[in-house]
XYZ file of C-alpha atoms in Angstrom:
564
model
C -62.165 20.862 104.878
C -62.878 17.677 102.617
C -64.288 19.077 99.548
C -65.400 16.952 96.325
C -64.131 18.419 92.881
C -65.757 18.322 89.516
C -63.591 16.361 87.333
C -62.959 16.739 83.604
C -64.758 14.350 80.738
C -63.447 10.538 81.862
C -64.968 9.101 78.056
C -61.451 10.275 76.741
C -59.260 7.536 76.075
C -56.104 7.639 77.579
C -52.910 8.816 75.978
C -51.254 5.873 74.959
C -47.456 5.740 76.177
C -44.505 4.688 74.470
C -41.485 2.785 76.434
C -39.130 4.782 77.956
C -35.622 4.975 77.128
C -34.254 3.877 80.386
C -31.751 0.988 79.042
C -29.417 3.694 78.478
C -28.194 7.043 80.743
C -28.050 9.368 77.554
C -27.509 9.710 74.192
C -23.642 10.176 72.163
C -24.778 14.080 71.655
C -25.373 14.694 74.965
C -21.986 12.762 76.318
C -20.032 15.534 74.208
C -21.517 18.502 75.722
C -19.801 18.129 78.962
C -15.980 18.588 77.857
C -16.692 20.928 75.149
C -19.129 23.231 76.902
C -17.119 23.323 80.098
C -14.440 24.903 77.421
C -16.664 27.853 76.219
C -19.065 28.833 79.278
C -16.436 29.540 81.944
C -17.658 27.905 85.410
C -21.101 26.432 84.137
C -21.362 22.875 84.492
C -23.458 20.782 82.405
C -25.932 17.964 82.594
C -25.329 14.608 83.479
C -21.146 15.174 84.684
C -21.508 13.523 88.275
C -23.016 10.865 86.543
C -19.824 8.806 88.055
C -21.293 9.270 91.130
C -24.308 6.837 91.157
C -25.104 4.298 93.330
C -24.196 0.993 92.481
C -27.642 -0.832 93.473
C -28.189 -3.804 90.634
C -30.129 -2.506 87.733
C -32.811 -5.175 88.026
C -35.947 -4.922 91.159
C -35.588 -9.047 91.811
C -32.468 -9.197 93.086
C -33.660 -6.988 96.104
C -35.471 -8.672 99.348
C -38.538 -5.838 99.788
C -40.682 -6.264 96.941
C -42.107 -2.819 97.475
C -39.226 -0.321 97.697
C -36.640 -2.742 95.222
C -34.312 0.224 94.803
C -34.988 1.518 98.004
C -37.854 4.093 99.437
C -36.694 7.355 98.284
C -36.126 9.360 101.388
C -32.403 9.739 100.056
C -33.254 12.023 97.146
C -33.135 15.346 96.753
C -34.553 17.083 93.470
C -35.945 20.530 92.476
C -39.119 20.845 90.415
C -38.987 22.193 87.009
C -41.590 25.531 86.666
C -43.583 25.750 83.454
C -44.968 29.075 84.152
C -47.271 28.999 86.930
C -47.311 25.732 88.651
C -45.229 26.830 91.843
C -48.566 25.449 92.955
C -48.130 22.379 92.263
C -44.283 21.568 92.972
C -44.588 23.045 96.209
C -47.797 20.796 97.606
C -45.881 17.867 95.368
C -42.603 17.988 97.628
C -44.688 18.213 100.904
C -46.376 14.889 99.994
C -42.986 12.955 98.435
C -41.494 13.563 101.678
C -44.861 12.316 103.318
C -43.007 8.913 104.585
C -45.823 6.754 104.577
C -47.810 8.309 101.893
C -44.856 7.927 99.195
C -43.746 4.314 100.445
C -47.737 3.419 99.405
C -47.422 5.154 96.283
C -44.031 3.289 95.261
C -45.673 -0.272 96.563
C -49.032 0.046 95.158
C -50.006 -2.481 93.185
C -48.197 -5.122 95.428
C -46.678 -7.464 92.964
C -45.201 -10.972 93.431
C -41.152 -10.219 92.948
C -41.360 -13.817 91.508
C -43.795 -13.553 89.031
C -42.881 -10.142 87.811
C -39.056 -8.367 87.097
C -38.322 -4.913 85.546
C -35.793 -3.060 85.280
C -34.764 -0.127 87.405
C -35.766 3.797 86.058
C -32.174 4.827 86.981
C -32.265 7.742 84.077
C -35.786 8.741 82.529
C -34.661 11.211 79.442
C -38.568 11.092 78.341
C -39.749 9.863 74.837
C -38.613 13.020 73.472
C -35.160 15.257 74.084
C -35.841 17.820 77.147
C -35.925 21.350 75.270
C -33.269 22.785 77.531
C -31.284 19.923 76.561
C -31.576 20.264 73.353
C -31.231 23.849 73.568
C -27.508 23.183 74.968
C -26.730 20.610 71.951
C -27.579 23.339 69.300
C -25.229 25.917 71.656
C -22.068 23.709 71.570
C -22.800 22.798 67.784
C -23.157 26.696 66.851
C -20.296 26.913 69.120
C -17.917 24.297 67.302
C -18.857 26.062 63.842
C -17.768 29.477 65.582
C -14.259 27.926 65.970
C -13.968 25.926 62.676
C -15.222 29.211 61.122
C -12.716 32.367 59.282
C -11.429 34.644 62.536
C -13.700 38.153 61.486
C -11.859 41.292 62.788
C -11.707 41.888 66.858
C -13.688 45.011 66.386
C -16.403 42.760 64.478
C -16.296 40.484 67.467
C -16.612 43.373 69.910
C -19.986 44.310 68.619
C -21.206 41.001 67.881
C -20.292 39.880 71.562
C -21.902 43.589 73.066
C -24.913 42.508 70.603
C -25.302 39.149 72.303
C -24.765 39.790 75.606
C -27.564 42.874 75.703
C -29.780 39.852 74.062
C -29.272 38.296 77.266
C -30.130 40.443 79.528
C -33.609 41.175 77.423
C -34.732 37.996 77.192
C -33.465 35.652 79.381
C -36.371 34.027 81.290
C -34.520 33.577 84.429
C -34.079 37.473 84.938
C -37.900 38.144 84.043
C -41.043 36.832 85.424
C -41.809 33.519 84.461
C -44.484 34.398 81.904
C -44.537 31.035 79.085
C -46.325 28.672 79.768
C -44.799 25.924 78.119
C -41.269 24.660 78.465
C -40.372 24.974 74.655
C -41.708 28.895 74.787
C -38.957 29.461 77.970
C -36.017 27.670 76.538
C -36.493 29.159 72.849
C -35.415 32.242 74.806
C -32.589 31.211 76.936
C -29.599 32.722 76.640
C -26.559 31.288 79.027
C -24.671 33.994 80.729
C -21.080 34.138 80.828
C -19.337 33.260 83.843
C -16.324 36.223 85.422
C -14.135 33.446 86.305
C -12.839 30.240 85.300
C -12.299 26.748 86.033
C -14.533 25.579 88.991
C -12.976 27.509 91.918
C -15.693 29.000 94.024
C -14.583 32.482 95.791
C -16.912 32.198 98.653
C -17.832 30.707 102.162
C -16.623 27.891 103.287
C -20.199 26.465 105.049
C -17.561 24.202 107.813
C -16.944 28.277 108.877
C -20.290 29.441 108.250
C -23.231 29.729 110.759
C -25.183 27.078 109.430
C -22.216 24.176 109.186
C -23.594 22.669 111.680
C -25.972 21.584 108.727
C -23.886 19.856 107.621
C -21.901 17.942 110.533
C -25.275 17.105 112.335
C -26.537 15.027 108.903
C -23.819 13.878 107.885
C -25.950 12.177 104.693
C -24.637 15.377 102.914
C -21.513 14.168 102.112
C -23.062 11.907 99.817
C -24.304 14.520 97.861
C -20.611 14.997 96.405
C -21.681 17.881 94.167
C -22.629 20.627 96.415
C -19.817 23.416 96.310
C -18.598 24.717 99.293
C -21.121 27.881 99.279
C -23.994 29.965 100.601
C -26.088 32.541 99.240
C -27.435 35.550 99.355
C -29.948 34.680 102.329
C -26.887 32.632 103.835
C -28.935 29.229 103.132
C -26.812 26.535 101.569
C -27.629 25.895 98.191
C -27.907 22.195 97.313
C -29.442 22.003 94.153
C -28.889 24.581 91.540
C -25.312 26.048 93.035
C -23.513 29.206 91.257
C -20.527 30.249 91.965
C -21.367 33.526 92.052
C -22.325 34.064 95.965
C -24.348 37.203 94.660
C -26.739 35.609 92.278
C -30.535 35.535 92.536
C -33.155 32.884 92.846
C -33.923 33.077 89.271
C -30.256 32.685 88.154
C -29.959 29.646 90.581
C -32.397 28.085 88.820
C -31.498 28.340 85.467
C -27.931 26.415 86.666
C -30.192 23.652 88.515
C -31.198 23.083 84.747
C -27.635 22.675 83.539
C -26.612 21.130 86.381
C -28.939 18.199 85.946
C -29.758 15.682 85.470
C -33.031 15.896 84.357
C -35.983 13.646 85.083
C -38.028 14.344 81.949
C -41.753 13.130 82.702
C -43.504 13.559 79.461
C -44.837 10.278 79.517
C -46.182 7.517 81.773
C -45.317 4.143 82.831
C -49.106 3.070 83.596
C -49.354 0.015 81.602
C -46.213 -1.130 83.728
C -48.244 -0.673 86.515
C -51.280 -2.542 85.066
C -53.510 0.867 85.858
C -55.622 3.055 83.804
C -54.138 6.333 82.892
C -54.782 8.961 85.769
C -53.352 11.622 88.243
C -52.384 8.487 90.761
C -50.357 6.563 87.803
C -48.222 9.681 87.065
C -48.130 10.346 90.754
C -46.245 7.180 90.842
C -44.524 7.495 88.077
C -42.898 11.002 89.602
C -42.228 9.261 92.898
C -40.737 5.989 91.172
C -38.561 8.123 88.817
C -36.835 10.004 91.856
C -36.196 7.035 94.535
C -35.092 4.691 91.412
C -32.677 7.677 89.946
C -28.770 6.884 90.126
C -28.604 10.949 90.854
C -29.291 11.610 94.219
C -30.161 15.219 93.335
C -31.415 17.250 90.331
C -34.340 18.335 88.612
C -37.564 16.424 87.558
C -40.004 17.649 85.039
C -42.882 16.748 85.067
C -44.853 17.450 81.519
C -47.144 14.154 81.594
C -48.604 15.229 85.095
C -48.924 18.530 84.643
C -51.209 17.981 81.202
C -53.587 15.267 83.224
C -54.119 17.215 85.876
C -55.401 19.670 83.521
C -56.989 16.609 81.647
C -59.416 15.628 84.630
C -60.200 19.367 86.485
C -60.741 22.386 84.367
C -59.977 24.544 87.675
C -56.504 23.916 86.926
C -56.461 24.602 83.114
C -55.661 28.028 83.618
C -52.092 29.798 83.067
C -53.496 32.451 85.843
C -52.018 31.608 89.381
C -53.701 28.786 91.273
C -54.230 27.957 94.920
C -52.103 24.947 96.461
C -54.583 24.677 98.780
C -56.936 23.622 96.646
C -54.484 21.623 94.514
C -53.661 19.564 97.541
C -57.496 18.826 97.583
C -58.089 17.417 94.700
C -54.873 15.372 94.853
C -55.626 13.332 97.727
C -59.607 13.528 97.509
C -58.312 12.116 93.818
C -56.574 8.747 95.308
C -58.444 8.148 98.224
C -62.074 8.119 96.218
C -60.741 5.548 93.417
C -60.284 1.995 94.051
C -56.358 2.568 95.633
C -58.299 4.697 98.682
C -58.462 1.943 101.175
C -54.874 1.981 100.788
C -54.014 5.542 102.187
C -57.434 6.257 104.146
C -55.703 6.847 107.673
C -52.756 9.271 106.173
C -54.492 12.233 105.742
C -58.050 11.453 106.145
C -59.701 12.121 109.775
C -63.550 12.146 111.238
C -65.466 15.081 112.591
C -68.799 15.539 114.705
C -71.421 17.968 113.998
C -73.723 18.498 116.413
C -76.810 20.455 116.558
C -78.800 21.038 119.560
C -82.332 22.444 118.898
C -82.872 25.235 121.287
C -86.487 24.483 121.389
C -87.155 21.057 122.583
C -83.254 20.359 123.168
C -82.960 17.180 120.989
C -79.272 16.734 119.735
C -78.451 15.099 116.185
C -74.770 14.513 115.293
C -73.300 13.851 112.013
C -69.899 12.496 111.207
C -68.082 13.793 108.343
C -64.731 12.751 107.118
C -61.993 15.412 106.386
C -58.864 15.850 104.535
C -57.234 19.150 105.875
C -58.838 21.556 108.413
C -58.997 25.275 107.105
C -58.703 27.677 109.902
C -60.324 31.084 110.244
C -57.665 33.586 111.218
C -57.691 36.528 113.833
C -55.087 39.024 114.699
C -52.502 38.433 116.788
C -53.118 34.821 117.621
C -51.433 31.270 117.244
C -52.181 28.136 115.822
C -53.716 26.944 118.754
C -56.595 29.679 119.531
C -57.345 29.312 115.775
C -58.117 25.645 116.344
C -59.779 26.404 119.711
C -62.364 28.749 117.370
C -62.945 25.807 114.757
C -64.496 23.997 117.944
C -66.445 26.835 119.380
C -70.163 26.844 119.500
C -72.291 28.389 116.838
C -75.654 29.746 116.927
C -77.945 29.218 114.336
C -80.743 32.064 114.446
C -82.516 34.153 111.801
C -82.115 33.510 108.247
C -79.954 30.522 109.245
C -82.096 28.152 111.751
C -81.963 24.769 111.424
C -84.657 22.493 110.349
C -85.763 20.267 113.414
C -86.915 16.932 112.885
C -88.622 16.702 116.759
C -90.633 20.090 116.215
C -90.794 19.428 112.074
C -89.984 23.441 111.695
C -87.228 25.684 111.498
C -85.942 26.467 115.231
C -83.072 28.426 116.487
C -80.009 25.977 117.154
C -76.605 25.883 118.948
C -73.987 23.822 116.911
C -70.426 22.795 117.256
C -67.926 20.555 115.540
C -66.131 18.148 117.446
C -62.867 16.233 116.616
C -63.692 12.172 116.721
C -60.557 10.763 115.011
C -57.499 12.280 114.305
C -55.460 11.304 111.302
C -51.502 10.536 111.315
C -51.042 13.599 109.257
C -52.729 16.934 109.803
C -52.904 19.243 107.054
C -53.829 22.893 108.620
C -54.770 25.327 106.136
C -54.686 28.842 106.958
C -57.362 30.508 105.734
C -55.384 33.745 104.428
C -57.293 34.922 102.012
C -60.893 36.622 102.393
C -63.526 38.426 100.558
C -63.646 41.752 101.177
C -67.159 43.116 100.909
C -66.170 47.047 100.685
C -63.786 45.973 97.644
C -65.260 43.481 96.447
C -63.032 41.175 96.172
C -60.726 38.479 98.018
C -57.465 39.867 99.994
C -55.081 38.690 101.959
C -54.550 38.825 105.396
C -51.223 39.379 106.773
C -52.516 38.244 110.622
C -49.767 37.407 112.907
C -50.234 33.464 113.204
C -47.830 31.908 115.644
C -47.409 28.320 114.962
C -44.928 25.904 116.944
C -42.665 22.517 115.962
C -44.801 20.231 118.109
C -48.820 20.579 118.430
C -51.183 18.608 120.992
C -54.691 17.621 119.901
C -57.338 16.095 121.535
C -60.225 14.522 120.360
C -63.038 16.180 121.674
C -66.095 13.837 121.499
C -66.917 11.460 124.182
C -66.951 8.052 121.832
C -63.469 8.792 120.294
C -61.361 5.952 120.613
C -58.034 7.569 121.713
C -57.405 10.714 123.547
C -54.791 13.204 122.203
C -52.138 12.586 119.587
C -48.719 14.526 119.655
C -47.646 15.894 116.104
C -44.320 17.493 115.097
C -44.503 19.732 112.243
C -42.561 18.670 109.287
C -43.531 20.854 106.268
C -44.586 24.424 105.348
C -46.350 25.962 102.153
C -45.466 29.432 102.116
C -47.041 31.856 99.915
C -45.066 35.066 98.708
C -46.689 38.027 97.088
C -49.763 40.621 98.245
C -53.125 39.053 97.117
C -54.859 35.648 95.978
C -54.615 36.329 92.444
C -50.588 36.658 91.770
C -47.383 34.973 94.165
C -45.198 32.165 94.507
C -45.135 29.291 96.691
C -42.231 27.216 97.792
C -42.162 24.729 100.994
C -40.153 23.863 103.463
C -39.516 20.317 104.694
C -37.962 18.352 107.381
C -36.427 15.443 105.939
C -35.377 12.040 107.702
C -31.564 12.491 106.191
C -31.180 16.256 105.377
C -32.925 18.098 107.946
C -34.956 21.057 106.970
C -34.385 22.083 103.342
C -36.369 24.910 101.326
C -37.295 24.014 97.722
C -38.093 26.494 95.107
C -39.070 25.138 92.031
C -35.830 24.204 90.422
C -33.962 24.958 93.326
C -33.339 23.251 96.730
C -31.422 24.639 99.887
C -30.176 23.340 103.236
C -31.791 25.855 105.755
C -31.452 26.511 109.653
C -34.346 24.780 111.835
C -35.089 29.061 113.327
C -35.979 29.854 109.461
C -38.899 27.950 109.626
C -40.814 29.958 112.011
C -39.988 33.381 109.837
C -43.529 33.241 108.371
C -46.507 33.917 110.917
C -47.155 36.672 109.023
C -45.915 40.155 110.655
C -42.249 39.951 109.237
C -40.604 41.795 106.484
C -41.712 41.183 103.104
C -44.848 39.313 102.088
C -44.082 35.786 102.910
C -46.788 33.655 104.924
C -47.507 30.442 106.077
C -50.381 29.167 104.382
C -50.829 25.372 104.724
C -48.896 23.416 108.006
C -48.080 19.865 107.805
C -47.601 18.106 111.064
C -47.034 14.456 111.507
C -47.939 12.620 114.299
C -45.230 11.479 116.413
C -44.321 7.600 117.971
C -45.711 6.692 121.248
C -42.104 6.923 123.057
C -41.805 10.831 122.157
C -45.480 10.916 123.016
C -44.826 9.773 126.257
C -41.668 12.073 126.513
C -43.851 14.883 125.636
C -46.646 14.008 128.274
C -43.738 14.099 131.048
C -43.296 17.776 130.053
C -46.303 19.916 129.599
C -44.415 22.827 129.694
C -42.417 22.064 126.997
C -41.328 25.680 125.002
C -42.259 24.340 121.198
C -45.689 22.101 122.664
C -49.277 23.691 121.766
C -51.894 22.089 123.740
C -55.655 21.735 122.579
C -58.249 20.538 124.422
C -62.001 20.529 124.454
């Protein structure tokens, strides 16, 4: 439900930026790390070696006819989300609302600029005003490495116990086979230590996906074979693995992310571009900055971290200052009650934002007041066994307000008993349905989680419910999935899965990103194996031509109606 947040102390000044160093793709250390260190690590691959295989769009916005998407709208990209501890949160909610079509294009065209007036040059590589700490953890490997060689041979029983010594180092404190604990990117990387690889060369021994059961992933979007660098492989939950590949069919989720890292490349966001923008400092400018840094990228995958977003949105609400796990419920909140209160809202009211209608009817003398209310996402009580569309049926249903909880009248000027019910009046093009999953539990005394079967299906039918509204129904498709993982509200993970224009559905994980199979969505109601649930559904609403395709059919298998 729309909510208003508490923000942080706004007499701060603003960090003050320094210019990006985006005239060039890397510095002369980093071009010698990928010959050298494919030479000592076995099958790793480093950052920045499919650099070759950038687009070839001109480097400055002017020579481009739409002003607003120069170096085109971003639906093309595919990156992971770098994890600094605990914001699985935040990456999650952040992917669902990049691949928000119309909410991204506004991001990347807000402020409208005259092309004419105004040039700048493209943000094909951000390496961030300072070296990425993974980064430069690699450069100190291959130089320790390169003294190794030039160094005295020691005897091979020496080298036995110095290479036993370093490889039990690696299993103790290598981040990427523990929980992710640090909470700061320099704290992780200090303790990285890169595995070796069993084979050599870049031969994968594993599944082709052409004979796998989901290749038809990849001949029904056929954009994938622009994305030269995926291996021909699947993993351990037979998904295929697009960003953040191993060649090691067996290896886990945290070992796939470590090699989205050296894969690369890496968009490091430690600072902002606002006075580019001709904006103040705030979570909208690095917002942009994010979304502008992935569509402009010469990469059409990798990883993008985002420091410089991360430490505002600490900056301006304290409920996110924590290391503890967050909600991305809430995070989602403040994020778009953030850019639709400041002077860019009139700009993306209609996305996300709808109308309700409370009315009240006085038992007593029978008079009825209304109130509308705007709203950003609906939360939804749960009950057992249900589906998405009885839980919406039960937002709408009446309630009475008696005892300790009558409602004031202003026709009998006392507190009466009252009947009151919320009504839809104006449905917005997205609809953001949060599950309400977690609940306090009085006998424990504290909030749990509720593992209630919730079925949900790919297209949803709502109707506005109050006489005055000024269309009837609207036919949404979902397109996106937060999924929470773990037993309670106080520890998890989140990831989300999104339908994209160009890839289909894809599952990203933090670091990670994989191609998945349209059935995998609908694993999560909440009664399957293992403690993954949905816990916030995005559904889009569709054009009028599949509307009216829909409306032929009501009996349509994946169509939940919802009337009044």
């Amino acid at each position: 439900m729309f909510k208003k947040f508490l923000t942080g102390d706004k007499s701060k000044k603003n960090g003050i930026s320094t210019k990006c160093r985006r005239d060039t793709l890397h510095s002369p250390s980093d071009v010698a790390l990928t010959e050298d260190k494919a030479n000592i690590r076995g099958t790793l691959t480093y950052p920045f070696q499919h650099l070759a295989e950038a687009d070839t769009k001109s480097e400055y916005a002017d020579e481009f006819s739409n002003p607003n998407h120069p170096f085109g709208d971003g639906n093309d990209k595919i990156f992971g989300m770098e994890n600094f501890g605990n914001t699985c949160y935040c990456n999650s909610i952040l992917q669902c609302l990049y691949y928000t079509s119309e909410f991204r294009e506004k991001i990347l065209a807000y402020p409208h600029k005259n092309p004419h007036l105004t040039s700048r040059k493209r943000k094909s590589q951000v390496l961030g005003s300072k070296t990425h700490s993974f980064i430069a953890y690699l450069n100190n490997q291959t130089q320790n490495a390169q003294n190794t060689n030039a160094a005295p041979q020691t005897s091979s029983s020496d080298n036995g116990s110095s290479s036993s010594k370093t490889k039990s180092s690696s299993r103790r404190t290598s981040i990427f086979g523990l929980k992710r604990e640090s909470t700061t990117v320099d704290d992780q990387c200090s303790q990285i230590q890169l595995q070796e690889s069993q084979h050599s060369g870049n031969s994968f021994n594993s599944a082709d996906v052409f004979h796998h059961e989901n290749s038809g992933l990849v001949v029904k979007y056929p954009n994938f074979k622009n994305i030269k660098f995926i291996p021909d492989i699947v993993n351990q939950q037979n998904n295929i693995t697009v960003v953040g590949a191993v060649s090691d069919i067996s290896a886990n989720s945290d070992q796939r992310k470590k090699q989205a890292l050296v894969n690369g490349p890496i968009i490091h966001l430690d600072q902002s571009f606002h006075d580019e923008y001709g904006l103040k400092l705030s979570l909208f400018t690095v917002m942009k900055d994010l979304f502008e840094c992935m569509a402009e990228n010469t990469s059409s995958y990798g990883v993008v971290s985002p420091v410089k977003l991360i430490e505002i949105l600490k900056k301006e609400n304290e409920l996110f200052r924590s290391s503890m796990h967050q909600d991305a419920h809430e995070f989602l909140n403040f994020v778009i009650n953030s850019i639709t209160e400041k002077e860019e809202g009139s700009t993306f009211q209609g996305i996300f934002e709808g109308l309700l209608t409370s009315e009240t009817k006085c038992l007593s003398c029978e008079t009825i007041s209304s109130r509308d209310e705007k709203f950003l996402d609906l939360s939804i009580d749960l009950t057992k066994d249900s589906s998405i569309t009885n839980c919406l049926k039960n937002f709408s249903q009446m309630e009475m307000l008696n005892g300790s909880n009558k409602f004031y009248c202003d026709t009998c000027h006392s507190l009466q008993e009252a009947a009151r019910t919320v009504k839809l009046k104006k449905l917005p093009k997205v609809l953001a349905l949060h599950l309400k999953r977690f609940k306090y539990e009085e006998a424990l005394q504290r909030n749990v989680k509720l593992f209630h079967r919730i079925a949900y299906t790919k297209t949803l039918r709502v109707f506005n419910t109050t006489e005055d509204s000024a269309e009837l129904d609207k036919l949404y498709e979902l397109y996106a999935v937060i999924v929470h993982i773990g037993g309670g509200p106080y520890h998890g993970h989140y990831v989300s899965l999104i339908k994209t224009p160009l890839f289909g559905w894809l599952l990203f994980d933090d670091e990670t990103v994989e191609a998945i199979n349209e059935d995998y969505v609908l694993r999560f109601f909440g009664d399957g194996v293992g403690l993954a649930t949905a816990y916030v559904l995005f559904y889009q609403e569709l054009q009028e031509k599949y509307h009216m395709n829909f409306s032929l059919y009501s009996d349509h298998p994946n169509e939940t109606f919802l009337g009044g």
